[in-house]
Short mmCIF file of C-alpha atoms in Angstrom, two decimals:
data_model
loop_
_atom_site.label_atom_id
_atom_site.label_comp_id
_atom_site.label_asym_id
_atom_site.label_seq_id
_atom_site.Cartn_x
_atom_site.Cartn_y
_atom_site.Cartn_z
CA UNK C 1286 105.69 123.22 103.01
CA UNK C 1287 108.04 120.36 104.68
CA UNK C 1288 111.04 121.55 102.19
CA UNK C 1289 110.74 118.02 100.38
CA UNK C 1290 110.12 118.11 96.99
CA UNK C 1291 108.96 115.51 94.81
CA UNK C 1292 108.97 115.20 91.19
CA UNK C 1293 106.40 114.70 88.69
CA UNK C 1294 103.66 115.49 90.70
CA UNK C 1295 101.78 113.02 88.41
CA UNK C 1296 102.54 110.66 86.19
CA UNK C 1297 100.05 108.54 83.61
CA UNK C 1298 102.00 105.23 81.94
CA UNK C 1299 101.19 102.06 80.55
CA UNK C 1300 101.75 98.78 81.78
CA UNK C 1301 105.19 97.03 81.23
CA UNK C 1302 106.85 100.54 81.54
CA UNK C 1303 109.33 101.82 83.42
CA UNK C 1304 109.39 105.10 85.53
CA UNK C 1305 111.58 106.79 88.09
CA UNK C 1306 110.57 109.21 90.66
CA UNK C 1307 112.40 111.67 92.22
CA UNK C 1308 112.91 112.96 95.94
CA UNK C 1309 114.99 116.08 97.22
CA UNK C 1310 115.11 115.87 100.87
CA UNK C 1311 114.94 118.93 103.42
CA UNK C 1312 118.40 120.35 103.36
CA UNK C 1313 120.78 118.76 106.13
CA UNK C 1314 118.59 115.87 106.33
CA UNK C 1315 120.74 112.78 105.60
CA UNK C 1316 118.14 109.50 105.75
CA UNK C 1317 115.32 109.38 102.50
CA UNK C 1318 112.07 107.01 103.20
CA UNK C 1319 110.15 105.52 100.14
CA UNK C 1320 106.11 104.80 100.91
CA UNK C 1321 103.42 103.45 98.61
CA UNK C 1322 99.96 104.36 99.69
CA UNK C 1323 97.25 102.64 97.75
CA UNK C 1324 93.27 102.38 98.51
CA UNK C 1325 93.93 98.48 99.72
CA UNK C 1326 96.56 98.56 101.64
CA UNK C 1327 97.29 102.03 103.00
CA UNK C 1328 100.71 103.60 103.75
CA UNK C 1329 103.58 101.33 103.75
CA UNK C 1330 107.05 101.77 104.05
CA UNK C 1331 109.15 100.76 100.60
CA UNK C 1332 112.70 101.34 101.32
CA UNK C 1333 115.37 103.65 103.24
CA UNK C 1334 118.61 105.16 102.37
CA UNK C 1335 120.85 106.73 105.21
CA UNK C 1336 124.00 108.89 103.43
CA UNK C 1337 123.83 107.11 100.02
CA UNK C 1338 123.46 103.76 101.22
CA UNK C 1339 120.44 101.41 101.52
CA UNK C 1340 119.97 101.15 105.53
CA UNK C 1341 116.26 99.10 105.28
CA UNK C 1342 113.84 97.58 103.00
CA UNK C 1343 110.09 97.00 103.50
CA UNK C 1344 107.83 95.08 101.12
CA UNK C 1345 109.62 96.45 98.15
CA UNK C 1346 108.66 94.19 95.12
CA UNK C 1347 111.71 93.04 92.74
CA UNK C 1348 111.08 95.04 90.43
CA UNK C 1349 111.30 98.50 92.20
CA UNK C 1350 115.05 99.91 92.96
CA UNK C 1351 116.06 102.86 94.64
CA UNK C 1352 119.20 104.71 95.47
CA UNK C 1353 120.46 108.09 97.33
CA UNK C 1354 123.27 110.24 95.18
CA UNK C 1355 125.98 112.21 96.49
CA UNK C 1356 123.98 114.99 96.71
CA UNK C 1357 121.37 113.42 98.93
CA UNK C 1358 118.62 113.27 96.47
CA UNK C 1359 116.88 109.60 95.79
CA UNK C 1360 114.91 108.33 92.86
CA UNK C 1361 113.14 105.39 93.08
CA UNK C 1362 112.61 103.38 89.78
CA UNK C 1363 109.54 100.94 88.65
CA UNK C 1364 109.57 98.85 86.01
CA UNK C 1365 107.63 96.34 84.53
CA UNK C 1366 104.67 98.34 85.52
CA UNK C 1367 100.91 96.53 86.16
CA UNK C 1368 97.63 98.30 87.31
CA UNK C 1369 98.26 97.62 90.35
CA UNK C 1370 101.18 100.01 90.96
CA UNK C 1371 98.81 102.76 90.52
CA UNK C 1372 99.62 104.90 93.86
CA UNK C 1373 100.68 107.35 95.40
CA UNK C 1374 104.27 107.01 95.83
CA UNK C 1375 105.90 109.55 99.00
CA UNK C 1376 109.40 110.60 100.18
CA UNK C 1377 110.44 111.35 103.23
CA UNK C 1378 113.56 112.82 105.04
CA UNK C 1379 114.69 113.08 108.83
CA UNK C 1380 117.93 114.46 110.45
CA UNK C 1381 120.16 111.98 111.39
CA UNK C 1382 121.07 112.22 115.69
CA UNK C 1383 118.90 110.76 118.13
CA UNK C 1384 117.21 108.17 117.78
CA UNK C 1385 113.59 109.09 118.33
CA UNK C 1386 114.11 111.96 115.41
CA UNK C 1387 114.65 109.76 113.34
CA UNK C 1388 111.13 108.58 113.08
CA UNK C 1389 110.03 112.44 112.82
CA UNK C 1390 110.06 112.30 109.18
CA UNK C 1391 109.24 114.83 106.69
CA UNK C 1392 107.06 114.38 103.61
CA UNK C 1393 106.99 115.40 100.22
CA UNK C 1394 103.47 115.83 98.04
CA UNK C 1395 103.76 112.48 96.35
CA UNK C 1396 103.67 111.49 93.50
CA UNK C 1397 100.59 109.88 92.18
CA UNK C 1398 101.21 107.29 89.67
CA UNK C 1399 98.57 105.59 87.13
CA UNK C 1400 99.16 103.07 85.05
CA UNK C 1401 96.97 101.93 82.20
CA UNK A 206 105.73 95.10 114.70
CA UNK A 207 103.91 96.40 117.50
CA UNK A 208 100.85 97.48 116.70
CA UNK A 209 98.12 100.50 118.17
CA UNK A 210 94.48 100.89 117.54
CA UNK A 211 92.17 103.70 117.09
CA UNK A 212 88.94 104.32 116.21
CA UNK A 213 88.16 104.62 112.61
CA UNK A 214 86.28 107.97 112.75
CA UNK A 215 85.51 110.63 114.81
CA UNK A 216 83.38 114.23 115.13
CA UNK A 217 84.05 117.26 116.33
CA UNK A 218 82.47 120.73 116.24
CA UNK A 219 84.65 123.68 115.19
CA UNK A 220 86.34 125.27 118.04
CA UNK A 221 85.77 123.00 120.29
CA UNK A 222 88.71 120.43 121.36
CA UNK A 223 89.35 117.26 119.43
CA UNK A 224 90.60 114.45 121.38
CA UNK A 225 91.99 111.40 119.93
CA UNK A 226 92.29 108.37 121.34
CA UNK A 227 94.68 105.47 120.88
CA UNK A 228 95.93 102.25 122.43
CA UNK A 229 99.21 100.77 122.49
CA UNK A 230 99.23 98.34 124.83
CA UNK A 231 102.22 96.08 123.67
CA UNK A 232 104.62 99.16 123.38
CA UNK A 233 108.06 98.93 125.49
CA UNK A 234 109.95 101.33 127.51
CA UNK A 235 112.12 102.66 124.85
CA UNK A 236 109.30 103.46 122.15
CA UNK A 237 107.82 106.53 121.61
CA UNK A 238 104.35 107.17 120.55
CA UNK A 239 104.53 109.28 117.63
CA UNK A 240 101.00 111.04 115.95
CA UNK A 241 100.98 112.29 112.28
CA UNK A 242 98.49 113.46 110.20
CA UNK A 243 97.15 112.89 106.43
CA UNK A 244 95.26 115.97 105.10
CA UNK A 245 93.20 114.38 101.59
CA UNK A 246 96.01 113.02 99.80
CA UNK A 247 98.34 115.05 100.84
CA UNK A 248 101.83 113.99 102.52
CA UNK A 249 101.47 112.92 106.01
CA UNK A 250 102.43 115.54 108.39
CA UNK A 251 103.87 115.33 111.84
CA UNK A 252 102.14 116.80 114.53
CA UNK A 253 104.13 115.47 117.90
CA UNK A 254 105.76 112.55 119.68
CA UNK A 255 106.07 111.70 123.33
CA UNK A 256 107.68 108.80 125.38
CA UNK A 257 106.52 109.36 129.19
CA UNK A 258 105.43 112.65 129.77
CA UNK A 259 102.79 114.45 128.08
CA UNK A 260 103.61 116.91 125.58
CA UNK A 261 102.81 120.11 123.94
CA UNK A 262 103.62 121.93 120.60
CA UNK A 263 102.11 124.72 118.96
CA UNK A 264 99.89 122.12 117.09
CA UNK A 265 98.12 120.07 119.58
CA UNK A 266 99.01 118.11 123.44
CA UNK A 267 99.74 114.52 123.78
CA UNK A 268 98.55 112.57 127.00
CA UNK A 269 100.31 109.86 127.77
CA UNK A 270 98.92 106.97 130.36
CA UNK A 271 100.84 106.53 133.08
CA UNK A 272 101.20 102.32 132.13
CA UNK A 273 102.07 104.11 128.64
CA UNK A 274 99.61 101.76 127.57
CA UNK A 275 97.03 104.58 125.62
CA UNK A 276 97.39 107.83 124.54
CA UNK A 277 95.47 110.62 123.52
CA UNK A 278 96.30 113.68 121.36
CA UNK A 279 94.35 116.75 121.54
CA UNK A 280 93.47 119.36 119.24
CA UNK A 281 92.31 122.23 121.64
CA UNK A 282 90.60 124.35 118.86
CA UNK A 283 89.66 122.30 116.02
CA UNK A 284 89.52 124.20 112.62
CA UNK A 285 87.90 122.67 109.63
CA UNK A 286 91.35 122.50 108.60
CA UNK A 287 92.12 119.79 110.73
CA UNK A 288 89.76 117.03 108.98
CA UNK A 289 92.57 114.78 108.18
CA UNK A 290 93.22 110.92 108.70
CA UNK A 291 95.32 111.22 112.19
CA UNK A 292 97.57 107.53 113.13
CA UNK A 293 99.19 106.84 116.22
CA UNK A 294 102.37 105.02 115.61
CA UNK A 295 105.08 103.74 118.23
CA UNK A 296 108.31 103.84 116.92
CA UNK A 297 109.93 100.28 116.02
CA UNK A 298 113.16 100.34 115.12
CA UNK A 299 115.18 97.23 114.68
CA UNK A 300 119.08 97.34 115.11
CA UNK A 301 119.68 101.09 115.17
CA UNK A 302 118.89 101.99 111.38
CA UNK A 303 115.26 100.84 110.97
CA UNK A 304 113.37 103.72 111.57
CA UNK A 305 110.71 103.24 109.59
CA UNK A 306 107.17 104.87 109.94
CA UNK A 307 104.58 101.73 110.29
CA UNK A 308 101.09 103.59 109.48
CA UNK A 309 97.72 101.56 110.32
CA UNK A 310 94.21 102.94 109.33
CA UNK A 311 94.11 105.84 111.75
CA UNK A 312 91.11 107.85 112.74
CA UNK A 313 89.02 110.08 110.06
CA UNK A 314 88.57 112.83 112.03
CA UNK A 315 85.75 115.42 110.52
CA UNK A 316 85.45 118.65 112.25
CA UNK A 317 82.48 120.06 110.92
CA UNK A 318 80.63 123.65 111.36
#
């Protein structure tokens, strides 16, 4: 157990929808990772948030937006859904001093998302 | 990004040691080599990190080259538990808040009975 939790688990929707995912981080981590891993093009990193605001951004696509609350956890939102979303979708959380922790990350189960 | 290679699968025979190889041969002084692990759809999982010297945990050793140009991480008892997808990633971070994990195809390694 890493002590990040993601939520649903899974998650079946049809395309043109709109979903949001959710991430709790391990507790007195500060910095939340989004990745997508799909069968063609593996992991990849979607988007970071450091203390509520947005610190990087990877091949995030328009449509998907993210943010960190106060209280640390993120959600990440997709809309206008097509078949090709269909992933699994992963949060992540490091501690926040020195810099080679920060890319000890943490992840949670996923979430594995299918659109139809 | 800089970018390491490994071989897409490997063997190994429970119990015996697994060692995984990986080069990184543009990597710079100030990046680490960092190894994680992907158990069947589950979350990656990190296993250890090094920069110069080699390294131990309770999970496995990491052997750094002395040009820092390959690694190799070892797994000195191999469980079937440890069939997993394992990537070698330097760390590439870009004006102090990048820190993002850059994940290639890593090596399927099956440890098998």
């Amino acid at each position: 157990d890493s002590g990040v939790t993601q939520t649903p688990k899974h998650l079946i929707t049809a395309t043109g929808q709109r979903v949001t995912l959710r991430c709790s981080p391990r507790s007195g981590d500060l910095s939340v990772y989004w990745y997508q891993q799909s069968l063609d093009q593996g992991l990849q990193f979607l988007i970071q948030y450091y203390n509520g605001e947005e610190r990087a951004k990877g091949n995030i696509l328009e449509r998907f937006s993210a943010q960190q609350f106060p209280d640390l956890h993120s959600e990440l939102n997709l809309s206008s859904l097509e078949l090709g979303d269909s992933a699994l979708y992963f949060c992540a959380s490091s501690l926040s001093t020195g810099r080679d922790i920060h890319f000890k990350q943490y992840f949670g189960p996923g979430t594995r998302l299918t659109v139809t | 990004d800089a970018k390491t290679t490994q071989p897409p699968s490997m063997d190994c025979a429970e119990g015996r040691a697994a060692n995984l190889p990986c080069n990184h041969s543009t990597i710079s002084g100030n990046e680490y080599v960092y190894w994680y692990r992907q158990i069947h759809s589950q979350g990656p999982q990190y296993i250890i990190h090094g920069l110069k010297n080699n390294e131990t945990n309770e999970m496995a050793s990491l052997i750094i080259t002395e040009d820092r140009k390959s690694s190799t991480l070892i797994l000195p008892h191999a469980t079937l538990r440890d069939t997993a997808v394992y990537y070698c990633i330097d760390s590439r971070g870009s004006g102090g808040s990048n820190y993002k994990l850059t994940f290639g195809k890593g090596t399927l390694l099956t440890v098998n009975p």
